[in-house]
């Protein structure tokens, strides 16, 4: 199973437009692995893309992808969906008329489909893409599994009920991919001891090494988002053989090298954790 990180930021890219902080300055100067675009992951083999941030076209162009068999969405939030028009960029074609690339399957877990109709109008974008023959929506019920190129894929609803992780099983290896929002989540037995878990980093209330407080104790983000400390507790319960953390916010003010030090700090305590960076590929 080979997984490629197309983008490893969260809602704020690094560099953040117009920001002159040290983390953004370094990212602007050096690029990848210091810079991060919006959250998106690709699973080689079944060739499935998870989530389409605004920068997805650029991300695919700089990646090693040569085919996309389908797109899975984790939830409706703008940082995960607003590049959905990439479907048109890939399939629109008037040079080879009447032949044109096939419509791309868009897999929507049941709550995601409902939320696409409730919030920022993503259902209308999709209806337009379907009408043009570019997309084909496939709804997944919560108990559904799909099999693509002999990989079983199961949506897993998280504690924040509008968000799904995906469990992948190719017969010999299992992987769990959660794009965002682990707040209050407790993994079920079925998800424990997978070969690889890809999880959102969470927000850094404290610097894990120095212990310095980084977010004010009364800030509402601490109620809305899982913190890094809470994510570590989930990692303790999951007991995955390997963990890669992604969805790294510029606002956490931790650059690529600082995150490397944090990973080493935990790995010296017996963890097997790494922080993803844009274009990073991992095989299990
Ligand atoms: Zn997000
Ligand atoms: Zn900045």
PDB file of C-alpha atoms and ligand atoms in Angstrom:
ATOM      1  CA  UNK A   1       0.000   0.000   0.000  1.00  0.00           C
ATOM      2  CA  UNK A   2       1.543   3.283  -1.093  1.00  0.00           C
ATOM      3  CA  UNK A   3       0.186   6.600   0.121  1.00  0.00           C
ATOM      4  CA  UNK A   4       1.209  10.005  -1.198  1.00  0.00           C
ATOM      5  CA  UNK A   5       0.616  13.248   0.686  1.00  0.00           C
ATOM      6  CA  UNK A   6      -0.443  15.828  -1.861  1.00  0.00           C
ATOM      7  CA  UNK A   7      -0.975  18.510   0.760  1.00  0.00           C
ATOM      8  CA  UNK A   8      -0.336  18.553   4.508  1.00  0.00           C
ATOM      9  CA  UNK A   9      -1.641  21.930   5.703  1.00  0.00           C
ATOM     10  CA  UNK A  10      -4.990  22.445   7.364  1.00  0.00           C
ATOM     11  CA  UNK A  11      -7.226  25.443   6.784  1.00  0.00           C
ATOM     12  CA  UNK A  12      -4.207  27.777   6.691  1.00  0.00           C
ATOM     13  CA  UNK A  13      -1.501  27.034   4.160  1.00  0.00           C
ATOM     14  CA  UNK A  14       2.171  27.604   4.934  1.00  0.00           C
ATOM     15  CA  UNK A  15       3.139  30.200   3.881  1.00  0.00           C
ATOM     16  CA  UNK A  16      -0.095  31.942   4.672  1.00  0.00           C
ATOM     17  CA  UNK A  17      -0.803  34.738   2.171  1.00  0.00           C
ATOM     18  CA  UNK A  18       0.769  38.036   3.291  1.00  0.00           C
ATOM     19  CA  UNK A  19       2.130  36.566   6.531  1.00  0.00           C
ATOM     20  CA  UNK A  20       5.680  37.604   7.446  1.00  0.00           C
ATOM     21  CA  UNK A  21       6.237  35.246  10.402  1.00  0.00           C
ATOM     22  CA  UNK A  22       9.464  33.213  10.467  1.00  0.00           C
ATOM     23  CA  UNK A  23       7.688  29.937   9.567  1.00  0.00           C
ATOM     24  CA  UNK A  24       6.067  31.540   6.500  1.00  0.00           C
ATOM     25  CA  UNK A  25       9.247  33.370   5.466  1.00  0.00           C
ATOM     26  CA  UNK A  26      11.235  30.135   5.558  1.00  0.00           C
ATOM     27  CA  UNK A  27       8.506  28.297   3.607  1.00  0.00           C
ATOM     28  CA  UNK A  28       8.352  31.045   0.982  1.00  0.00           C
ATOM     29  CA  UNK A  29      12.121  30.971   0.557  1.00  0.00           C
ATOM     30  CA  UNK A  30      12.725  27.189   0.605  1.00  0.00           C
ATOM     31  CA  UNK A  31       9.434  25.643  -0.636  1.00  0.00           C
ATOM     32  CA  UNK A  32       8.738  21.949   0.028  1.00  0.00           C
ATOM     33  CA  UNK A  33       9.180  20.408   2.631  1.00  0.00           C
ATOM     34  CA  UNK A  34       8.849  23.708   4.512  1.00  0.00           C
ATOM     35  CA  UNK A  35       5.748  24.877   2.599  1.00  0.00           C
ATOM     36  CA  UNK A  36       2.357  23.187   2.886  1.00  0.00           C
ATOM     37  CA  UNK A  37      -0.748  23.310   0.699  1.00  0.00           C
ATOM     38  CA  UNK A  38      -4.275  22.195   1.712  1.00  0.00           C
ATOM     39  CA  UNK A  39      -5.161  18.688   2.984  1.00  0.00           C
ATOM     40  CA  UNK A  40      -5.224  15.929   0.366  1.00  0.00           C
ATOM     41  CA  UNK A  41      -3.989  12.342   0.214  1.00  0.00           C
ATOM     42  CA  UNK A  42      -3.705   9.850  -2.637  1.00  0.00           C
ATOM     43  CA  UNK A  43      -3.842   6.059  -2.306  1.00  0.00           C
ATOM     44  CA  UNK A  44      -1.844   4.366  -5.034  1.00  0.00           C
ATOM     45  CA  UNK A  45      -3.197   1.006  -6.251  1.00  0.00           C
ATOM     46  CA  UNK A  46      -6.917   1.781  -6.089  1.00  0.00           C
ATOM     47  CA  UNK A  47      -5.851   5.275  -7.227  1.00  0.00           C
ATOM     48  CA  UNK A  48      -8.210   7.124  -4.946  1.00  0.00           C
ATOM     49  CA  UNK A  49      -7.920  10.749  -3.962  1.00  0.00           C
ATOM     50  CA  UNK A  50      -9.171  11.885  -0.564  1.00  0.00           C
ATOM     51  CA  UNK A  51     -10.345  15.520  -0.432  1.00  0.00           C
ATOM     52  CA  UNK A  52      -9.737  18.377  -2.839  1.00  0.00           C
ATOM     53  CA  UNK A  53      -8.449  21.643  -1.317  1.00  0.00           C
ATOM     54  CA  UNK A  54      -8.258  24.784  -3.453  1.00  0.00           C
ATOM     55  CA  UNK A  55      -4.693  24.012  -4.577  1.00  0.00           C
ATOM     56  CA  UNK A  56      -5.385  20.438  -5.724  1.00  0.00           C
ATOM     57  CA  UNK A  57      -4.643  21.128  -9.401  1.00  0.00           C
ATOM     58  CA  UNK A  58      -1.131  22.318  -8.525  1.00  0.00           C
ATOM     59  CA  UNK A  59      -0.729  19.433  -6.088  1.00  0.00           C
ATOM     60  CA  UNK A  60      -1.644  16.801  -8.691  1.00  0.00           C
ATOM     61  CA  UNK A  61       0.647  18.388 -11.278  1.00  0.00           C
ATOM     62  CA  UNK A  62       3.653  18.162  -8.975  1.00  0.00           C
ATOM     63  CA  UNK A  63       2.797  14.602  -7.806  1.00  0.00           C
ATOM     64  CA  UNK A  64       3.562  11.150  -9.215  1.00  0.00           C
ATOM     65  CA  UNK A  65      -0.125  10.444 -10.047  1.00  0.00           C
ATOM     66  CA  UNK A  66      -1.116   9.340 -13.510  1.00  0.00           C
ATOM     67  CA  UNK A  67      -4.674   8.129 -12.925  1.00  0.00           C
ATOM     68  CA  UNK A  68      -7.518   8.890 -10.526  1.00  0.00           C
ATOM     69  CA  UNK A  69     -10.245   6.230 -10.226  1.00  0.00           C
ATOM     70  CA  UNK A  70     -12.335   8.103  -7.702  1.00  0.00           C
ATOM     71  CA  UNK A  71     -12.500  10.799  -5.080  1.00  0.00           C
ATOM     72  CA  UNK A  72     -13.513  10.215  -1.464  1.00  0.00           C
ATOM     73  CA  UNK A  73     -14.581  13.105   0.747  1.00  0.00           C
ATOM     74  CA  UNK A  74     -14.020  13.164   4.508  1.00  0.00           C
ATOM     75  CA  UNK A  75     -16.357  16.070   5.377  1.00  0.00           C
ATOM     76  CA  UNK A  76     -17.811  19.282   4.019  1.00  0.00           C
ATOM     77  CA  UNK A  77     -15.360  21.847   5.416  1.00  0.00           C
ATOM     78  CA  UNK A  78     -14.063  24.355   2.858  1.00  0.00           C
ATOM     79  CA  UNK A  79     -10.370  23.447   3.246  1.00  0.00           C
ATOM     80  CA  UNK A  80     -11.277  19.885   2.112  1.00  0.00           C
ATOM     81  CA  UNK A  81     -13.695  20.524  -0.758  1.00  0.00           C
ATOM     82  CA  UNK A  82     -13.124  23.854  -2.463  1.00  0.00           C
ATOM     83  CA  UNK A  83     -10.939  22.437  -5.234  1.00  0.00           C
ATOM     84  CA  UNK A  84     -13.752  20.146  -6.439  1.00  0.00           C
ATOM     85  CA  UNK A  85     -13.703  21.772  -9.885  1.00  0.00           C
ATOM     86  CA  UNK A  86     -10.467  19.815 -10.495  1.00  0.00           C
ATOM     87  CA  UNK A  87     -12.900  17.146 -11.743  1.00  0.00           C
ATOM     88  CA  UNK A  88     -13.693  19.418 -14.675  1.00  0.00           C
ATOM     89  CA  UNK A  89     -10.022  20.270 -15.197  1.00  0.00           C
ATOM     90  CA  UNK A  90      -9.269  16.558 -15.555  1.00  0.00           C
ATOM     91  CA  UNK A  91     -12.223  15.435 -17.682  1.00  0.00           C
ATOM     92  CA  UNK A  92     -13.296  18.357 -19.889  1.00  0.00           C
ATOM     93  CA  UNK A  93     -12.069  17.799 -23.444  1.00  0.00           C
ATOM     94  CA  UNK A  94     -13.217  19.094 -26.828  1.00  0.00           C
ATOM     95  CA  UNK A  95     -10.141  18.098 -28.807  1.00  0.00           C
ATOM     96  CA  UNK A  96     -10.958  14.365 -28.871  1.00  0.00           C
ATOM     97  CA  UNK A  97     -14.713  14.724 -29.435  1.00  0.00           C
ATOM     98  CA  UNK A  98     -16.798  12.518 -29.323  1.00  0.00           C
ATOM     99  CA  UNK A  99     -14.440  10.588 -27.058  1.00  0.00           C
ATOM    100  CA  UNK A 100     -13.601  12.107 -23.727  1.00  0.00           C
ATOM    101  CA  UNK A 101     -12.274  10.877 -20.369  1.00  0.00           C
ATOM    102  CA  UNK A 102     -14.758   8.951 -18.249  1.00  0.00           C
ATOM    103  CA  UNK A 103     -16.707  10.631 -15.465  1.00  0.00           C
ATOM    104  CA  UNK A 104     -14.882  10.414 -12.126  1.00  0.00           C
ATOM    105  CA  UNK A 105     -16.626   8.561  -9.284  1.00  0.00           C
ATOM    106  CA  UNK A 106     -17.177  10.796  -6.272  1.00  0.00           C
ATOM    107  CA  UNK A 107     -17.844   8.717  -3.136  1.00  0.00           C
ATOM    108  CA  UNK A 108     -19.864  10.492  -0.460  1.00  0.00           C
ATOM    109  CA  UNK A 109     -20.567   8.932   2.946  1.00  0.00           C
ATOM    110  CA  UNK A 110     -24.188   9.531   3.959  1.00  0.00           C
ATOM    111  CA  UNK A 111     -23.613  12.465   6.305  1.00  0.00           C
ATOM    112  CA  UNK A 112     -21.179  14.130   3.891  1.00  0.00           C
ATOM    113  CA  UNK A 113     -23.821  13.972   1.152  1.00  0.00           C
ATOM    114  CA  UNK A 114     -26.361  15.625   3.468  1.00  0.00           C
ATOM    115  CA  UNK A 115     -23.881  18.282   4.575  1.00  0.00           C
ATOM    116  CA  UNK A 116     -22.890  19.078   0.982  1.00  0.00           C
ATOM    117  CA  UNK A 117     -26.552  20.086   0.507  1.00  0.00           C
ATOM    118  CA  UNK A 118     -26.739  22.064   3.763  1.00  0.00           C
ATOM    119  CA  UNK A 119     -23.614  24.191   3.946  1.00  0.00           C
ATOM    120  CA  UNK A 120     -21.426  25.848   1.343  1.00  0.00           C
ATOM    121  CA  UNK A 121     -23.185  24.703  -1.831  1.00  0.00           C
ATOM    122  CA  UNK A 122     -20.874  21.809  -2.741  1.00  0.00           C
ATOM    123  CA  UNK A 123     -23.903  19.748  -3.852  1.00  0.00           C
ATOM    124  CA  UNK A 124     -24.639  22.395  -6.484  1.00  0.00           C
ATOM    125  CA  UNK A 125     -21.055  22.247  -7.786  1.00  0.00           C
ATOM    126  CA  UNK A 126     -21.367  18.450  -7.971  1.00  0.00           C
ATOM    127  CA  UNK A 127     -24.734  18.543  -9.725  1.00  0.00           C
ATOM    128  CA  UNK A 128     -23.193  20.830 -12.321  1.00  0.00           C
ATOM    129  CA  UNK A 129     -20.225  18.464 -12.753  1.00  0.00           C
ATOM    130  CA  UNK A 130     -22.607  15.490 -13.094  1.00  0.00           C
ATOM    131  CA  UNK A 131     -24.738  17.288 -15.657  1.00  0.00           C
ATOM    132  CA  UNK A 132     -21.640  17.976 -17.735  1.00  0.00           C
ATOM    133  CA  UNK A 133     -20.735  14.270 -17.575  1.00  0.00           C
ATOM    134  CA  UNK A 134     -17.570  14.904 -15.556  1.00  0.00           C
ATOM    135  CA  UNK A 135     -18.569  13.340 -12.208  1.00  0.00           C
ATOM    136  CA  UNK A 136     -20.673  10.411 -10.995  1.00  0.00           C
ATOM    137  CA  UNK A 137     -21.815  10.579  -7.364  1.00  0.00           C
ATOM    138  CA  UNK A 138     -21.806   7.301  -5.426  1.00  0.00           C
ATOM    139  CA  UNK A 139     -23.425   7.488  -2.012  1.00  0.00           C
ATOM    140  CA  UNK A 140     -21.989   5.286   0.753  1.00  0.00           C
ATOM    141  CA  UNK A 141     -24.149   4.217   3.682  1.00  0.00           C
ATOM    142  CA  UNK A 142     -22.378   3.993   7.012  1.00  0.00           C
ATOM    143  CA  UNK A 143     -22.100   0.197   6.849  1.00  0.00           C
ATOM    144  CA  UNK A 144     -21.042   0.107   3.200  1.00  0.00           C
ATOM    145  CA  UNK A 145     -17.650  -0.993   2.024  1.00  0.00           C
ATOM    146  CA  UNK A 146     -16.384  -0.533  -1.474  1.00  0.00           C
ATOM    147  CA  UNK A 147     -13.768  -2.575  -3.223  1.00  0.00           C
ATOM    148  CA  UNK A 148     -11.524  -0.780  -5.693  1.00  0.00           C
ATOM    149  CA  UNK A 149      -8.697  -2.727  -7.336  1.00  0.00           C
ATOM    150  CA  UNK A 150      -8.890  -5.347  -4.555  1.00  0.00           C
ATOM    151  CA  UNK A 151      -8.611  -2.828  -1.747  1.00  0.00           C
ATOM    152  CA  UNK A 152     -11.583  -2.742   0.630  1.00  0.00           C
ATOM    153  CA  UNK A 153     -12.481   0.747   1.748  1.00  0.00           C
ATOM    154  CA  UNK A 154     -14.794   1.431   4.652  1.00  0.00           C
ATOM    155  CA  UNK A 155     -15.992   4.846   5.822  1.00  0.00           C
ATOM    156  CA  UNK A 156     -15.706   5.247   9.599  1.00  0.00           C
ATOM    157  CA  UNK A 157     -17.820   7.934  11.245  1.00  0.00           C
ATOM    158  CA  UNK A 158     -15.867   9.791  13.932  1.00  0.00           C
ATOM    159  CA  UNK A 159     -17.140  11.265  17.220  1.00  0.00           C
ATOM    160  CA  UNK A 160     -17.683  14.561  15.399  1.00  0.00           C
ATOM    161  CA  UNK A 161     -20.445  12.915  13.406  1.00  0.00           C
ATOM    162  CA  UNK A 162     -20.022  14.927  10.232  1.00  0.00           C
ATOM    163  CA  UNK A 163     -16.502  13.569   9.654  1.00  0.00           C
ATOM    164  CA  UNK A 164     -15.341  10.216   8.323  1.00  0.00           C
ATOM    165  CA  UNK A 165     -12.045   8.414   8.386  1.00  0.00           C
ATOM    166  CA  UNK A 166     -11.379   5.590   5.928  1.00  0.00           C
ATOM    167  CA  UNK A 167     -10.180   2.092   6.747  1.00  0.00           C
ATOM    168  CA  UNK A 168      -8.258   0.429   3.911  1.00  0.00           C
ATOM    169  CA  UNK A 169      -7.545  -3.275   3.726  1.00  0.00           C
ATOM    170  CA  UNK A 170      -5.681  -4.858   0.811  1.00  0.00           C
ATOM    171  CA  UNK A 171      -5.737  -8.364   2.300  1.00  0.00           C
ATOM    172  CA  UNK A 172      -2.256  -8.183   3.776  1.00  0.00           C
ATOM    173  CA  UNK A 173      -2.062  -4.640   5.219  1.00  0.00           C
ATOM    174  CA  UNK A 174      -4.499  -2.302   6.884  1.00  0.00           C
ATOM    175  CA  UNK A 175      -4.383   1.466   6.914  1.00  0.00           C
ATOM    176  CA  UNK A 176      -6.521   4.073   8.628  1.00  0.00           C
ATOM    177  CA  UNK A 177      -6.719   7.567   7.151  1.00  0.00           C
ATOM    178  CA  UNK A 178      -8.377  10.364   9.132  1.00  0.00           C
ATOM    179  CA  UNK A 179      -8.120  13.731   7.414  1.00  0.00           C
ATOM    180  CA  UNK A 180      -9.367  15.960  10.254  1.00  0.00           C
ATOM    181  CA  UNK A 181     -11.399  16.403  13.442  1.00  0.00           C
ATOM    182  CA  UNK A 182     -10.470  13.717  15.973  1.00  0.00           C
ATOM    183  CA  UNK A 183     -12.117  15.692  18.789  1.00  0.00           C
ATOM    184  CA  UNK A 184     -13.527  13.307  21.473  1.00  0.00           C
ATOM    185  CA  UNK A 185     -12.891  10.234  19.316  1.00  0.00           C
ATOM    186  CA  UNK A 186     -12.192   6.813  20.802  1.00  0.00           C
ATOM    187  CA  UNK A 187     -11.111   4.215  18.247  1.00  0.00           C
ATOM    188  CA  UNK A 188     -13.079   0.950  18.180  1.00  0.00           C
ATOM    189  CA  UNK A 189     -11.341  -2.424  18.515  1.00  0.00           C
ATOM    190  CA  UNK A 190     -11.652  -3.017  14.745  1.00  0.00           C
ATOM    191  CA  UNK A 191      -9.314  -0.084  14.100  1.00  0.00           C
ATOM    192  CA  UNK A 192      -6.572  -1.044  16.521  1.00  0.00           C
ATOM    193  CA  UNK A 193      -3.115  -2.285  15.540  1.00  0.00           C
ATOM    194  CA  UNK A 194      -3.424  -1.280  11.885  1.00  0.00           C
ATOM    195  CA  UNK A 195      -0.182  -1.186   9.914  1.00  0.00           C
ATOM    196  CA  UNK A 196      -0.383   2.543   9.360  1.00  0.00           C
ATOM    197  CA  UNK A 197      -2.552   5.298  10.796  1.00  0.00           C
ATOM    198  CA  UNK A 198      -2.625   8.711   9.182  1.00  0.00           C
ATOM    199  CA  UNK A 199      -4.084  11.256  11.567  1.00  0.00           C
ATOM    200  CA  UNK A 200      -4.555  15.010  11.830  1.00  0.00           C
ATOM    201  CA  UNK A 201      -1.931  16.540  14.127  1.00  0.00           C
ATOM    202  CA  UNK A 202      -4.339  18.527  16.289  1.00  0.00           C
ATOM    203  CA  UNK A 203      -3.605  22.002  17.624  1.00  0.00           C
ATOM    204  CA  UNK A 204      -0.617  22.568  19.882  1.00  0.00           C
ATOM    205  CA  UNK A 205      -1.916  23.858  23.207  1.00  0.00           C
ATOM    206  CA  UNK A 206       1.593  23.361  24.573  1.00  0.00           C
ATOM    207  CA  UNK A 207       4.953  22.908  22.921  1.00  0.00           C
ATOM    208  CA  UNK A 208       5.474  19.157  23.439  1.00  0.00           C
ATOM    209  CA  UNK A 209       9.158  19.500  24.354  1.00  0.00           C
ATOM    210  CA  UNK A 210       9.431  22.807  26.226  1.00  0.00           C
ATOM    211  CA  UNK A 211       5.938  22.642  27.761  1.00  0.00           C
ATOM    212  CA  UNK A 212       5.417  26.322  26.879  1.00  0.00           C
ATOM    213  CA  UNK A 213       1.715  27.213  26.498  1.00  0.00           C
ATOM    214  CA  UNK A 214       1.020  28.132  22.864  1.00  0.00           C
ATOM    215  CA  UNK A 215      -2.750  28.730  22.904  1.00  0.00           C
ATOM    216  CA  UNK A 216      -4.557  30.669  25.627  1.00  0.00           C
ATOM    217  CA  UNK A 217      -6.450  28.343  27.997  1.00  0.00           C
ATOM    218  CA  UNK A 218      -9.817  30.000  27.262  1.00  0.00           C
ATOM    219  CA  UNK A 219      -9.485  30.008  23.462  1.00  0.00           C
ATOM    220  CA  UNK A 220     -12.556  28.354  21.826  1.00  0.00           C
ATOM    221  CA  UNK A 221     -10.360  26.376  19.401  1.00  0.00           C
ATOM    222  CA  UNK A 222      -9.430  24.112  22.326  1.00  0.00           C
ATOM    223  CA  UNK A 223     -13.081  23.003  22.596  1.00  0.00           C
ATOM    224  CA  UNK A 224     -13.560  22.597  18.851  1.00  0.00           C
ATOM    225  CA  UNK A 225     -10.367  20.803  17.891  1.00  0.00           C
ATOM    226  CA  UNK A 226      -8.424  17.876  19.304  1.00  0.00           C
ATOM    227  CA  UNK A 227      -5.124  19.056  20.722  1.00  0.00           C
ATOM    228  CA  UNK A 228      -1.812  17.387  19.945  1.00  0.00           C
ATOM    229  CA  UNK A 229      -1.822  15.970  23.499  1.00  0.00           C
ATOM    230  CA  UNK A 230      -5.277  14.440  22.890  1.00  0.00           C
ATOM    231  CA  UNK A 231      -4.035  13.066  19.565  1.00  0.00           C
ATOM    232  CA  UNK A 232      -1.166  11.346  21.389  1.00  0.00           C
ATOM    233  CA  UNK A 233      -3.736   9.708  23.702  1.00  0.00           C
ATOM    234  CA  UNK A 234      -5.614   8.426  20.620  1.00  0.00           C
ATOM    235  CA  UNK A 235      -2.292   7.126  19.231  1.00  0.00           C
ATOM    236  CA  UNK A 236      -1.758   5.294  22.551  1.00  0.00           C
ATOM    237  CA  UNK A 237      -5.149   3.597  22.164  1.00  0.00           C
ATOM    238  CA  UNK A 238      -4.809   2.831  18.454  1.00  0.00           C
ATOM    239  CA  UNK A 239      -1.476   1.014  18.793  1.00  0.00           C
ATOM    240  CA  UNK A 240      -0.876   1.354  15.051  1.00  0.00           C
ATOM    241  CA  UNK A 241       2.496   0.054  13.902  1.00  0.00           C
ATOM    242  CA  UNK A 242       3.301   3.407  12.318  1.00  0.00           C
ATOM    243  CA  UNK A 243       1.678   6.837  12.598  1.00  0.00           C
ATOM    244  CA  UNK A 244       2.015   9.734  10.183  1.00  0.00           C
ATOM    245  CA  UNK A 245       0.599  13.069  11.287  1.00  0.00           C
ATOM    246  CA  UNK A 246      -0.714  15.624   8.844  1.00  0.00           C
ATOM    247  CA  UNK A 247      -3.161  18.598   8.642  1.00  0.00           C
ATOM    248  CA  UNK A 248      -0.550  20.908  10.136  1.00  0.00           C
ATOM    249  CA  UNK A 249      -1.728  24.474  10.676  1.00  0.00           C
ATOM    250  CA  UNK A 250       0.480  27.520  10.073  1.00  0.00           C
ATOM    251  CA  UNK A 251      -1.027  28.965  13.259  1.00  0.00           C
ATOM    252  CA  UNK A 252       0.813  26.329  15.292  1.00  0.00           C
ATOM    253  CA  UNK A 253       4.035  28.076  14.282  1.00  0.00           C
ATOM    254  CA  UNK A 254       6.069  24.897  14.012  1.00  0.00           C
ATOM    255  CA  UNK A 255       8.317  24.628  10.981  1.00  0.00           C
ATOM    256  CA  UNK A 256       9.454  21.434   9.276  1.00  0.00           C
ATOM    257  CA  UNK A 257      12.646  21.099  11.347  1.00  0.00           C
ATOM    258  CA  UNK A 258      10.903  21.803  14.664  1.00  0.00           C
ATOM    259  CA  UNK A 259       8.331  19.092  13.895  1.00  0.00           C
ATOM    260  CA  UNK A 260      11.171  16.684  13.125  1.00  0.00           C
ATOM    261  CA  UNK A 261      12.572  17.348  16.609  1.00  0.00           C
ATOM    262  CA  UNK A 262       9.135  16.696  18.142  1.00  0.00           C
ATOM    263  CA  UNK A 263       8.860  13.373  16.263  1.00  0.00           C
ATOM    264  CA  UNK A 264      12.331  12.355  17.480  1.00  0.00           C
ATOM    265  CA  UNK A 265      11.383  13.318  21.052  1.00  0.00           C
ATOM    266  CA  UNK A 266       8.395  10.936  20.920  1.00  0.00           C
ATOM    267  CA  UNK A 267      10.196   8.191  19.032  1.00  0.00           C
ATOM    268  CA  UNK A 268      12.861   8.148  21.748  1.00  0.00           C
ATOM    269  CA  UNK A 269      10.008   7.301  24.122  1.00  0.00           C
ATOM    270  CA  UNK A 270       9.004   4.274  22.009  1.00  0.00           C
ATOM    271  CA  UNK A 271       6.562   5.799  19.507  1.00  0.00           C
ATOM    272  CA  UNK A 272       6.773   5.380  15.738  1.00  0.00           C
ATOM    273  CA  UNK A 273       5.563   8.792  14.620  1.00  0.00           C
ATOM    274  CA  UNK A 274       6.448  11.007  11.695  1.00  0.00           C
ATOM    275  CA  UNK A 275       5.091  14.312  10.429  1.00  0.00           C
ATOM    276  CA  UNK A 276       4.104  14.330   6.776  1.00  0.00           C
ATOM    277  CA  UNK A 277       5.209  17.006   4.361  1.00  0.00           C
ATOM    278  CA  UNK A 278       3.858  17.850   0.909  1.00  0.00           C
ATOM    279  CA  UNK A 279       4.914  15.242  -1.726  1.00  0.00           C
ATOM    280  CA  UNK A 280       5.878  12.699   0.994  1.00  0.00           C
ATOM    281  CA  UNK A 281       5.236   9.080   0.036  1.00  0.00           C
ATOM    282  CA  UNK A 282       4.994   6.182   2.434  1.00  0.00           C
ATOM    283  CA  UNK A 283       4.664   2.453   1.696  1.00  0.00           C
ATOM    284  CA  UNK A 284       3.488  -0.223   4.101  1.00  0.00           C
TER     285      UNK A 284
HETATM  286 ZN1  LIG B   1      -9.363  20.698   7.757  1.00  0.00          ZN
HETATM  287 ZN1  LIG B   2       3.023  32.866   9.040  1.00  0.00          ZN
END
